[in-house]
Coordinates of C-alpha atoms in Angstrom, one line a residue:
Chain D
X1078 CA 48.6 -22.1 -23.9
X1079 CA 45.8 -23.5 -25.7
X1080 CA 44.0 -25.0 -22.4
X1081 CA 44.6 -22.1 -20.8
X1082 CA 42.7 -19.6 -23.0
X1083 CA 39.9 -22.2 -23.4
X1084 CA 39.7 -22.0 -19.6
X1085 CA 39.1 -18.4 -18.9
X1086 CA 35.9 -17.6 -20.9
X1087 CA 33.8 -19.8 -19.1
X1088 CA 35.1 -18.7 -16.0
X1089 CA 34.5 -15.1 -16.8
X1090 CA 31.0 -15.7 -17.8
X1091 CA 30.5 -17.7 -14.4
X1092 CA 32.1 -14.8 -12.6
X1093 CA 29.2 -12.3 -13.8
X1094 CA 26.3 -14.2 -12.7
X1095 CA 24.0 -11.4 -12.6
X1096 CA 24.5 -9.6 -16.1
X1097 CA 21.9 -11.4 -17.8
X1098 CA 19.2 -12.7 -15.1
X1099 CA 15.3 -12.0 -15.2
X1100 CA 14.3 -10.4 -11.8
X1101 CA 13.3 -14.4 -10.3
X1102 CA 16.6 -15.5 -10.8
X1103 CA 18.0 -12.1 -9.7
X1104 CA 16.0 -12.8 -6.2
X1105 CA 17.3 -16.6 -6.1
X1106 CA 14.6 -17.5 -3.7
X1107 CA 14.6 -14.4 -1.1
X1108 CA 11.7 -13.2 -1.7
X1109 CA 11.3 -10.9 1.7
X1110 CA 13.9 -8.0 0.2
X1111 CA 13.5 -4.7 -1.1
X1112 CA 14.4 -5.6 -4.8
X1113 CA 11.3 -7.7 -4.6
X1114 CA 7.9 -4.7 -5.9
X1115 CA 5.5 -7.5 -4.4
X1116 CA 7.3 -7.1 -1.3
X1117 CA 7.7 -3.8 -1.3
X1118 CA 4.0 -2.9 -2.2
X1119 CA 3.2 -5.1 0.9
X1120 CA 5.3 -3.4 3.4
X1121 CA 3.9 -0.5 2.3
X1122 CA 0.3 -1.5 2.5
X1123 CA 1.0 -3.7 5.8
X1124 CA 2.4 -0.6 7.6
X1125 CA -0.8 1.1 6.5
X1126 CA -2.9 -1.7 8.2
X1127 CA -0.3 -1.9 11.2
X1128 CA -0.8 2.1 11.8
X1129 CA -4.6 2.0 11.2
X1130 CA -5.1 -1.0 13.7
X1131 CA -2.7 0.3 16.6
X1132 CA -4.7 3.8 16.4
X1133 CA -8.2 1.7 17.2
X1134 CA -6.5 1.8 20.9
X1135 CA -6.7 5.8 20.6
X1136 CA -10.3 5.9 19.4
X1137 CA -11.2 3.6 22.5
X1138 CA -9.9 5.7 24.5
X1139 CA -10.9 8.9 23.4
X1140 CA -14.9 7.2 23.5
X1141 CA -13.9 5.8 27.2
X1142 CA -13.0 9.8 27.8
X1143 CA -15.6 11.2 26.2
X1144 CA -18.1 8.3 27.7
X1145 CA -15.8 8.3 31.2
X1146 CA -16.2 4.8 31.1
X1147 CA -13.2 3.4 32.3
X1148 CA -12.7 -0.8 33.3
X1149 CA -10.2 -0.2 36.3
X1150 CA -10.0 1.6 39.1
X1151 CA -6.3 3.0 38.6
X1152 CA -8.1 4.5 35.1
X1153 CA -10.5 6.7 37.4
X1154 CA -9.3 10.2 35.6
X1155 CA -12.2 12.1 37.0
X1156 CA -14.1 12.1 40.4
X1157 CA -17.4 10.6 41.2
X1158 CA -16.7 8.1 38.8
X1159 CA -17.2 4.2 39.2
X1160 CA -15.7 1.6 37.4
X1161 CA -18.0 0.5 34.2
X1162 CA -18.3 -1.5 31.2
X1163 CA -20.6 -2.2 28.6
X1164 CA -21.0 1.0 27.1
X1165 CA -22.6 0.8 23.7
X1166 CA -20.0 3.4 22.1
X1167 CA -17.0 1.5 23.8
X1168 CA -17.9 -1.7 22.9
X1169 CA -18.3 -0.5 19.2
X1170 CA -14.8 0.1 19.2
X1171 CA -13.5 -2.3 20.9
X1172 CA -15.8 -4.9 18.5
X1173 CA -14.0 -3.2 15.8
X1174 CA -10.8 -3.2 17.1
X1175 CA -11.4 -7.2 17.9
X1176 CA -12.1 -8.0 14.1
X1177 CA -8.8 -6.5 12.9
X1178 CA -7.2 -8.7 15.1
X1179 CA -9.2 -11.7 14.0
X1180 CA -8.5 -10.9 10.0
X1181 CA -5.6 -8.9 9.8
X1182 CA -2.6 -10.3 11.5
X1183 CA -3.1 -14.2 10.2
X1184 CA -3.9 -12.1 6.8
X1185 CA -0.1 -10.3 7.5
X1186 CA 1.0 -13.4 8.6
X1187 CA -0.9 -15.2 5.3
X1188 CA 0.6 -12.6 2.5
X1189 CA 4.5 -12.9 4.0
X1190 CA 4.1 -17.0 3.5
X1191 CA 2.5 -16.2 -0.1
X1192 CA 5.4 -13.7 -0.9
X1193 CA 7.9 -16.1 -0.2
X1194 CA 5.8 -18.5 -3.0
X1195 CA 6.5 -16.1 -5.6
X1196 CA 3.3 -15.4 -6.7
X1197 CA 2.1 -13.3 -9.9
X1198 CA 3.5 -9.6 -9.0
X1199 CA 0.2 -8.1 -10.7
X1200 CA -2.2 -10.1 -9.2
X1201 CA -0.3 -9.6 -5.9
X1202 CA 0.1 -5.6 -5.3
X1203 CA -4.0 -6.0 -6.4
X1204 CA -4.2 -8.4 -3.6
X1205 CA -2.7 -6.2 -1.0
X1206 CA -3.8 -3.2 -2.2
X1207 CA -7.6 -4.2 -2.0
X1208 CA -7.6 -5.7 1.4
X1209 CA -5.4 -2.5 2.7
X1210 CA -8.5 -0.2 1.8
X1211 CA -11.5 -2.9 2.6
X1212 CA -10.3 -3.0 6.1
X1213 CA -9.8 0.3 6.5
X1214 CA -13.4 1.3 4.6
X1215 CA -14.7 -2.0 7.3
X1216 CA -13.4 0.7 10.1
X1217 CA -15.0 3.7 8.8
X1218 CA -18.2 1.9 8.6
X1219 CA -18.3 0.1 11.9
X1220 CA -16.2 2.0 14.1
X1221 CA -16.4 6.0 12.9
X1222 CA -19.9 5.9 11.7
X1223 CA -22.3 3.1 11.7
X1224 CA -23.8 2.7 7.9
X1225 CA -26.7 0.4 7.5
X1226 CA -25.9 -3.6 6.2
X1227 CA -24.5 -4.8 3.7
X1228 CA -21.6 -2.2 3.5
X1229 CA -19.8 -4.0 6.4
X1230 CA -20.6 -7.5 5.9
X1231 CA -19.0 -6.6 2.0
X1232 CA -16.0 -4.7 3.4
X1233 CA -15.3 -7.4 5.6
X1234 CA -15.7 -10.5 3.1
X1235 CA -13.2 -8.8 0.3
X1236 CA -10.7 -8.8 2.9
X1237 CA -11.7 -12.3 4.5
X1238 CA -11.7 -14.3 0.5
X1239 CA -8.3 -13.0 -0.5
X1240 CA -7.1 -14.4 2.6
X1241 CA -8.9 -17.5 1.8
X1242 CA -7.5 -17.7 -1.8
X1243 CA -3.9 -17.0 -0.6
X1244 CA -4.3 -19.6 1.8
X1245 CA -5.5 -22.1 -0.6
X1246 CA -3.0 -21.0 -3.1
X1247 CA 0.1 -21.7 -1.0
X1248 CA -1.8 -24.7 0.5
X1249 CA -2.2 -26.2 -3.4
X1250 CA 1.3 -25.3 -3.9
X1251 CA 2.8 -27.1 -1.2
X1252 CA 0.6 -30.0 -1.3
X1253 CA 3.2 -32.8 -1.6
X1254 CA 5.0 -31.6 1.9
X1255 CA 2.3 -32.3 3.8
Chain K
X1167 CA 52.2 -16.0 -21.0
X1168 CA 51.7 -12.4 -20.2
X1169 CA 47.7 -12.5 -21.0
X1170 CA 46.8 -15.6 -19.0
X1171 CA 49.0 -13.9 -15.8
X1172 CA 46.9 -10.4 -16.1
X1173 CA 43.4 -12.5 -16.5
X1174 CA 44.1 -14.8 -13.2
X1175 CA 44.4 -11.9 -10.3
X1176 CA 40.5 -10.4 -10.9
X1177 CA 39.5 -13.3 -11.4
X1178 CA 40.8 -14.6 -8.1
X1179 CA 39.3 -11.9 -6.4
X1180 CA 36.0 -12.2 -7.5
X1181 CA 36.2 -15.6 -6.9
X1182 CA 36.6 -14.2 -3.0
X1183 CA 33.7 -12.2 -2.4
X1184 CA 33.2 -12.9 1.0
X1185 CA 37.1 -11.6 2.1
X1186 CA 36.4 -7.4 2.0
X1187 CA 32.6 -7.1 1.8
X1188 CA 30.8 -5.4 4.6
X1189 CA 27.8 -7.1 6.6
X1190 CA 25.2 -5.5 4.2
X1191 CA 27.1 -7.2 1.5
X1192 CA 27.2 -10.4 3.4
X1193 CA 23.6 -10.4 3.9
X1194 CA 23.0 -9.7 0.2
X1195 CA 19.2 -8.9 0.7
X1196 CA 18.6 -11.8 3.0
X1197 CA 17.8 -9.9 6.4
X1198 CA 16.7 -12.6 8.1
X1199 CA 19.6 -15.3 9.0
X1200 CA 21.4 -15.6 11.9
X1201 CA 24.3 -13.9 10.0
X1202 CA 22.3 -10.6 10.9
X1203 CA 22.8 -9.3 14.6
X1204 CA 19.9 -6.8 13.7
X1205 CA 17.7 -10.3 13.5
X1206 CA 19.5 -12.2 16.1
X1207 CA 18.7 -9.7 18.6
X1208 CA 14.9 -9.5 17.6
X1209 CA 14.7 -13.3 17.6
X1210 CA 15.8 -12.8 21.6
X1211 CA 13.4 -10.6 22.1
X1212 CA 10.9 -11.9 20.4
X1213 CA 10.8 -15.1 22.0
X1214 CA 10.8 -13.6 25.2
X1215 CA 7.3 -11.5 24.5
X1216 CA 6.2 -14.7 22.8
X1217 CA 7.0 -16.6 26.5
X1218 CA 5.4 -14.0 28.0
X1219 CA 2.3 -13.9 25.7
X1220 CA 1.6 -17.4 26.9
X1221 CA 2.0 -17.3 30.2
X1222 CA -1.1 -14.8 30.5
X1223 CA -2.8 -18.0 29.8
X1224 CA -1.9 -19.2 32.7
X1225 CA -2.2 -16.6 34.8
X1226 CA -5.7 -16.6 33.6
X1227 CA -6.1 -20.0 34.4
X1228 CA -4.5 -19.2 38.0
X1229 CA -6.8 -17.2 38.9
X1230 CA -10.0 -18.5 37.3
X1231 CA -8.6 -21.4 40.0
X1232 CA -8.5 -19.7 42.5
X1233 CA -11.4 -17.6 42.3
X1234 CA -13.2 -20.3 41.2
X1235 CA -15.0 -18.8 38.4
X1236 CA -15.4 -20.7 34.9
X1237 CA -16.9 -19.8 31.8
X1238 CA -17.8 -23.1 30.7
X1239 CA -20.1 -25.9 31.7
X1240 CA -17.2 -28.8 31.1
X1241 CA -14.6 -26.8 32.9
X1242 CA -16.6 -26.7 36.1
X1243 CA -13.8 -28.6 38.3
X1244 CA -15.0 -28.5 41.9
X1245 CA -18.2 -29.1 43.2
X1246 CA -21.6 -26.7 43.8
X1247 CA -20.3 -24.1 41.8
X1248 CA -21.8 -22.6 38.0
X1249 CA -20.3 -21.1 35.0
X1250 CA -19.5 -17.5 35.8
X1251 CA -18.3 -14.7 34.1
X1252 CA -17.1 -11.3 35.0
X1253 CA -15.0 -12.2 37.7
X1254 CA -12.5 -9.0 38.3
X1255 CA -9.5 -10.2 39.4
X1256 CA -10.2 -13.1 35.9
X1257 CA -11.1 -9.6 33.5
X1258 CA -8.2 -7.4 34.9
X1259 CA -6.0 -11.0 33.7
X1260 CA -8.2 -10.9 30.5
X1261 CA -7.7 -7.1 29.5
X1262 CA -3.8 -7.4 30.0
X1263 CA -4.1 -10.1 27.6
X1264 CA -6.0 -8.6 25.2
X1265 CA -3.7 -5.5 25.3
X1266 CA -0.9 -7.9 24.6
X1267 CA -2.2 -9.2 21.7
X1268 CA -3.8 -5.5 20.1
X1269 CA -0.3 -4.5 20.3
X1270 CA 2.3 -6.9 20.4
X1271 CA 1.0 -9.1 17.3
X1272 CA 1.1 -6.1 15.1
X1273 CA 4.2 -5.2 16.3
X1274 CA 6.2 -8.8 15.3
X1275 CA 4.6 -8.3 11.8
X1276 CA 5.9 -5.0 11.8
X1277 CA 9.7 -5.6 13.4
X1278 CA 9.7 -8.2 10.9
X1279 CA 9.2 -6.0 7.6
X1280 CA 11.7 -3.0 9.5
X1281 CA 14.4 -5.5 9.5
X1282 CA 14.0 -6.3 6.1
X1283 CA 14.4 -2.9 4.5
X1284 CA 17.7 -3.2 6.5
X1285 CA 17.9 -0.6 9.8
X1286 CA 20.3 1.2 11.3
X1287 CA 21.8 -2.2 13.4
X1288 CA 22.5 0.2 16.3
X1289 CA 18.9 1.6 16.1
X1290 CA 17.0 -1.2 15.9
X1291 CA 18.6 -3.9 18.2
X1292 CA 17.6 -0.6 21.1
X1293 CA 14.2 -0.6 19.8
X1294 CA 13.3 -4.6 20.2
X1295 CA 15.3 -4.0 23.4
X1296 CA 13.1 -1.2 24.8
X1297 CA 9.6 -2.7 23.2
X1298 CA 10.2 -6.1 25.4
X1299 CA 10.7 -4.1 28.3
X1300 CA 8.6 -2.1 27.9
X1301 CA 5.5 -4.5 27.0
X1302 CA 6.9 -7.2 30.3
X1303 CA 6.9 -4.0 32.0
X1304 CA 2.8 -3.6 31.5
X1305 CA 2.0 -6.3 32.2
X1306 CA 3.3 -6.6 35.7
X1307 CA 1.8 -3.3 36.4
X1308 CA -1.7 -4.5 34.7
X1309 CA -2.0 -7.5 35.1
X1310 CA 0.2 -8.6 38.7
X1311 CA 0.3 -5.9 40.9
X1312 CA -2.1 -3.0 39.5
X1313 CA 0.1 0.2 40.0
X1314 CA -1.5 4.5 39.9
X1315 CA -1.5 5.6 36.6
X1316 CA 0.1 6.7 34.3
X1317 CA 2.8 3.4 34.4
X1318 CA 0.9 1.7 32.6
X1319 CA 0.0 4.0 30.2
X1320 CA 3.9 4.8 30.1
X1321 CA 4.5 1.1 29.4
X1322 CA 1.9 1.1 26.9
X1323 CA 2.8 4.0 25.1
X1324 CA 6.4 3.6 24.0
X1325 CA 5.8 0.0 22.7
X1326 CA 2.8 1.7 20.6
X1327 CA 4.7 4.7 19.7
X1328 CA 8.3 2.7 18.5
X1329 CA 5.5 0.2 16.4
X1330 CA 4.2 3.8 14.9
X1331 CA 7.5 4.3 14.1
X1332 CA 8.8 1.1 12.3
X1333 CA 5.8 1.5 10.6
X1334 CA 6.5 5.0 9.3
X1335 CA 10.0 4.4 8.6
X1336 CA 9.1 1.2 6.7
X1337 CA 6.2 3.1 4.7
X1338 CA 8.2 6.1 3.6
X1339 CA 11.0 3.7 2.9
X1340 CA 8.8 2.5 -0.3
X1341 CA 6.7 5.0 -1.0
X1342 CA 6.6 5.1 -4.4
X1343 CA 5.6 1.4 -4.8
X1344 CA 1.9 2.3 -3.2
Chain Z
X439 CA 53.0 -22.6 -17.2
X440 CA 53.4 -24.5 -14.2
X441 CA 51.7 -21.4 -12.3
X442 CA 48.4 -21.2 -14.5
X443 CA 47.7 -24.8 -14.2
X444 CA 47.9 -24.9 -10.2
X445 CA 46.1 -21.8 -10.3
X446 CA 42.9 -22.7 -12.4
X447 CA 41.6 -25.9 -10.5
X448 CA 40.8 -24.1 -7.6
X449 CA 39.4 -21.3 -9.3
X450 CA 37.2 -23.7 -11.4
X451 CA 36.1 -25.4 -7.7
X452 CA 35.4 -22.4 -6.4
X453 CA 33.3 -21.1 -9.7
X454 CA 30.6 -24.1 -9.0
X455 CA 29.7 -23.7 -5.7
X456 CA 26.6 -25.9 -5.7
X457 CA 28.0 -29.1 -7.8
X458 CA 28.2 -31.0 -4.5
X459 CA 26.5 -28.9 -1.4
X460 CA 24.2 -30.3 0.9
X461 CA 21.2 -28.5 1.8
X462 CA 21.9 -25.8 4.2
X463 CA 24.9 -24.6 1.7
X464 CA 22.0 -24.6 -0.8
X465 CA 20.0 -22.3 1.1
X466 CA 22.8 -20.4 2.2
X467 CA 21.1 -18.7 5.5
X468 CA 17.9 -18.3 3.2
X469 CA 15.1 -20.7 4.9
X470 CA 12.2 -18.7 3.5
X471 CA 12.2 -20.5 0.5
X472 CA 10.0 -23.5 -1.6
X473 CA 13.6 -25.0 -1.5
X474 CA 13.3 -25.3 2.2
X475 CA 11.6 -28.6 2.8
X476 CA 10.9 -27.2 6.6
X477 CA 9.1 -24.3 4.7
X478 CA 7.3 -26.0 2.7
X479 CA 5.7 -28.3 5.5
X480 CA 4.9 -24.6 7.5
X481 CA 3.5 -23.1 4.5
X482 CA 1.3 -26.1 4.0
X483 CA -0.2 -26.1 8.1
X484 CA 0.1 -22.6 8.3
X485 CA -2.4 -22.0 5.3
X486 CA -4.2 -24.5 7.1
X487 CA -4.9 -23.0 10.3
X488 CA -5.1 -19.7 8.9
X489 CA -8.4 -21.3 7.1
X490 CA -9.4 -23.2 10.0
X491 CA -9.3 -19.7 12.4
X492 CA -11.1 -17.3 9.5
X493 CA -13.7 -19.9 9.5
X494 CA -14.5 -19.3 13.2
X495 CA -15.4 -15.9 11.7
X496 CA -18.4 -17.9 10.0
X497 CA -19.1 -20.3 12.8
X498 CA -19.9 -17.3 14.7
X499 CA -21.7 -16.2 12.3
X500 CA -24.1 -18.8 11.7
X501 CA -24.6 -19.3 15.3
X502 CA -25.9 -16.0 15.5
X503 CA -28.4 -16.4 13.1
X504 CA -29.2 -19.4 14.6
X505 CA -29.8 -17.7 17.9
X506 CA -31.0 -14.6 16.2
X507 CA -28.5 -12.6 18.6
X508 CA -26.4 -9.4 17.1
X509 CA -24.0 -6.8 18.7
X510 CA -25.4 -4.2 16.5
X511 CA -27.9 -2.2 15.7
X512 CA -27.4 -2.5 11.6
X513 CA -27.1 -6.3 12.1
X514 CA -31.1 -6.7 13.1
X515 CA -31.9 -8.9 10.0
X516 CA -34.8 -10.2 11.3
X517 CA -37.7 -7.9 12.7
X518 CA -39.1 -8.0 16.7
X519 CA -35.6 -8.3 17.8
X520 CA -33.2 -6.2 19.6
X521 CA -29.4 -6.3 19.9
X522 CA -28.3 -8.6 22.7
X523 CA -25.2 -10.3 24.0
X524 CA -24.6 -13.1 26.1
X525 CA -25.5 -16.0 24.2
X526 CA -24.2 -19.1 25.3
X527 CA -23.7 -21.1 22.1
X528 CA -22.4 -17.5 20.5
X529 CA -20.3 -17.0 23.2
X530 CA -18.6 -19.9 23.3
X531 CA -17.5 -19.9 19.9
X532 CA -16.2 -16.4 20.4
X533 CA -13.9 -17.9 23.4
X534 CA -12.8 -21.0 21.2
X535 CA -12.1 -17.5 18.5
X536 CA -10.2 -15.7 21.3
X537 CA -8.1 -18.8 22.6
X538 CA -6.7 -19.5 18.5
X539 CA -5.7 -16.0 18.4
X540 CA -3.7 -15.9 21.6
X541 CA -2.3 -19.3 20.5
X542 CA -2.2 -19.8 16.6
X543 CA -0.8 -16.0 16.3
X544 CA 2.2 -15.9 18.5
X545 CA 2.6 -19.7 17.0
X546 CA 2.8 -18.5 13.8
X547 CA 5.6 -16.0 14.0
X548 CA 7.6 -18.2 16.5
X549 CA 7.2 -20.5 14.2
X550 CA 9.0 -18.5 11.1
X551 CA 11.4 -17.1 13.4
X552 CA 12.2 -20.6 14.3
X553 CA 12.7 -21.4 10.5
X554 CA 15.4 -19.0 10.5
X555 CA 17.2 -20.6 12.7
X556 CA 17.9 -23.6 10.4
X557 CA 16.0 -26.7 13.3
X558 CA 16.3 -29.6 12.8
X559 CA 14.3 -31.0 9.4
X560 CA 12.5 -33.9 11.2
X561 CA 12.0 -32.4 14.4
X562 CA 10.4 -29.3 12.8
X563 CA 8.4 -30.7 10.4
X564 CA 6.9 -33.4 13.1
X565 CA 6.2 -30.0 15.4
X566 CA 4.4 -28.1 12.8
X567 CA 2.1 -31.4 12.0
X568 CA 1.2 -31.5 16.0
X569 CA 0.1 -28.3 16.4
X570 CA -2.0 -27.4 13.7
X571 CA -4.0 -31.4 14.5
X572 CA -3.7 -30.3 18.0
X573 CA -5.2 -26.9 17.3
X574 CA -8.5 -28.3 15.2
X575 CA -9.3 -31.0 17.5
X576 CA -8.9 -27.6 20.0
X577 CA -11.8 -25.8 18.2
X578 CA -13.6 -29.4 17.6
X579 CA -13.6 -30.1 21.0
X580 CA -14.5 -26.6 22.4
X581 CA -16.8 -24.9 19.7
X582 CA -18.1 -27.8 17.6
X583 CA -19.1 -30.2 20.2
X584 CA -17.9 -29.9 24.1
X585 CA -16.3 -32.5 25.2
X586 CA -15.7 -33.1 29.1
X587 CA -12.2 -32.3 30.0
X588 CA -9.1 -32.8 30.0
X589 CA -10.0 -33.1 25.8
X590 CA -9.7 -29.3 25.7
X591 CA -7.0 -28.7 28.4
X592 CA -4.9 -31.6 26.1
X593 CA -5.0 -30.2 22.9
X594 CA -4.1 -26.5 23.8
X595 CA -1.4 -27.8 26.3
X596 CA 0.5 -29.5 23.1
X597 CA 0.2 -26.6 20.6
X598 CA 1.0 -24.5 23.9
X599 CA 4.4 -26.7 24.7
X600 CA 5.3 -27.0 21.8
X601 CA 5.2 -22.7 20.9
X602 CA 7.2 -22.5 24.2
X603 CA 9.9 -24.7 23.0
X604 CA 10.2 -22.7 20.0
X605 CA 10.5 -20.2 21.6
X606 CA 13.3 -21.7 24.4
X607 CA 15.4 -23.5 21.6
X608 CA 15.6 -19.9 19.7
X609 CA 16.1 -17.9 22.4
X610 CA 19.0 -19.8 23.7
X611 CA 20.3 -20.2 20.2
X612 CA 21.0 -16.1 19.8
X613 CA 21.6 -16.0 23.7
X614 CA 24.7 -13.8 23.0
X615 CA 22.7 -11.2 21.1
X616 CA 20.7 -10.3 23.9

C-alpha cells in the first residue's frame, strides 16, 4: 500500500501542468496564438497596416478617374481618351503605394519572426504600435497631402529603425545558428 | 484498496487527452501544423500564387526577349540594339506584376494572422480557394491575353475585398488589445 | 494489488512524455520556435535580408543626392533644381529594389510555410544559407557594381529555384487538401 500512495501525488501534480505556470511557460514556445497580448496587439495593428495599404489601390484609382489617366487600353472608361502615364498625381500615389511595399511587408514579415523570439511584451506592443501610425502619418503626408520635408523623411525612418532593431535583435539572438 | 482503485480511472483519462478532444483541442493554440486542414489547405494555395508570382518573372523576361527591349547596359544580348524602356507589351508584363505583389504579399501576411485566431475551417479553406483563383484568374486576363473590362477588375476585386475581410475579422477579433 | 502495480508503470511513462523524445516529438507540430534549429538558421538569414533589402532604401537614397535627382517637389534640397526621373544610376538601384521584393518577399513566407512542414534539417538549413548569399551577391552584382552577365542571371536563378522548390515540395506535401 505504501508504494502505491507514494505514487499518486506526483502523478497528480504532473497531471495539472498548467495550475501554476507564468504566461511563457503557459505558451511553451507558440508564440503566434491568441493567448499571446504581443501577438495579439500585432494582429491588430498588422490588419490596420494590411487595410491601409490595400486601400492605396482605391486612391490610385480614384486620381487615374479624376485625372482619366488610365495605362491600358481595356481601362479606357471615357471617350476621346488615349492611353497615358506619368501623371504627376498618379505617380504620387503609386510612389506611395511602392514604399509600403518596400517597408511594410518585410517589416510584417520581420515582427512575426520577432514574435516567435519572445521578445519584452512592453517594449513590443510600443514597437507595433508606433510603426502602425508612422506609416500611416508617412501616407497622409505623401500621398493625401504633400507637407514640406522633414515630416516624411521622419515618418518614414521611425518605421524603417524599428525594423532595423528587430532585425538585429533576432539576428543577435540567433547568432550561433548561422 | 478502495482509495488507490477510485484515484487510477481519472487519472487514466487525463493521461489520454488526445482520445475525445476535438480538432481545436488538438491544435491547442498551434494553428499552424499540418494537423490543421484550415492550414494545410492555405499551404496549397499558397504555394501555388507563390509559383505563380515567379513565373511573371519570366514572362517578363519572355518578352523583354522577344521584343528585344532591355533596361540594362550588361543585359544587352544581341547585337545593334540599346537599353530601352517603356516597351508595352514588357509594362503591361510589369503592371500585372506589380499588382501581384500590391496585393498578394499583403494578403499571405494577412491569411497567415486569420488562421491563427482560428476560422471557421469551412470558411476559410473557400476563401484561400477563391483568392488563388481569383488572383491566377488576373493575371491571365492582364497580363496573357488582355480581356474588355471589368474581368479584371472582377478578378481584382474579390481577392482585395476577401483580404479586407480577413483583415476585419482578424481586427475586431482583438480589439481591445489596440 | 496485483492490479495497481500493472497499472502505474504505464501511467508513470505516459506522465513524462519528453524523457526520451527526439526532436520533432519535442516540437510537437510547433516549428516556429528557438527550439527549432531550422528556425533558428531562418530567423538568423531572414533578419539578414530583411537588413540587406531596407538598406536599398538608403542606396537609393544616396544615389539621389549624388545625382541631385528627386520625384518630388518637397524633396528639392538643393536650390536650381527641379524634380526629375530617369536617372540611370538611380534607376537602376530602384530595379535591383524591385527584383528583391518580387523575390526575397514571396521567399520569405514560402519559406515559413515550408517550416511548417517539418523539411528536412540539413536540407533546409543549406537552402536558407544559398539564398540569402545568392540574393547579396544579386544586389552586389546589379546595384553596387554591374557585372557582365550571366553574374546577375546566376544569382537570381538560384534564390529563384530554390523558392520554387519550396514551393513544389509543400505543395505536393498537402496535395490532398486541395
Amino acid at each position: 500500500m505504501a508504494t502505491t500512495t507514494s505514487a499518486v501525488p506526483p502523478l497528480a501534480t504532473l497531471n495539472t501542468p498548467n495550475s501554476a505556470t507564468t504566461m511563457d511557460e503557459k505558451l511553451s514556445g507558440n508564440f503566434l496564438t491568441l493567448e499571446n497580448p504581443v501577438f495579439c496587439c500585432f494582429l491588430f495593428w498588422a490588419s490596420v497596416l494590411v487595410i491601409k495599404m490595400l486601400l492605396m489601390s482605391l486612391l490610385t484609382a480614384l486620381q487615374r478617374f479624376r485625372n482619366k489617366v488610365f495605362p491600358n487600353k481595356e481601362d479606357l472608361f471615357f471617350k476621346d481618351i488615349e492611353v497615358q502615364f506619368d501623371d504627376p498625381h498618379v505617380e504620387r500615389v503609386r510612389r506611395a503605394h511602392r514604399n509600403d511595399m518596400e517597408n511594410i511587408l518585410p517589416y510584417f514579415t520581420m515582427a512575426i519572426l520577432y514574435i516567435c523570439t519572445n521578445p519584452d511584451p512592453t517594449v513590443a506592443c510600443i514597437l507595433f504600435r508606433v510603426v502602425a501610425i508612422a506609416r500611416i502619418l508617412h501616407t497622409l503626408v505623401y500621398a493625401f497631402y504633400p507637407v514640406p520635408q522633414p515630416s516624411r523623411v521622419i515618418a518614414f525612418g521611425v518605421a524603417f529603425a524599428i525594423t532595423i532593431y528587430m532585425a538585429c535583435a533576432v539576428a543577435l539572438d540567433v547568432l550561433k545558428h548561422i
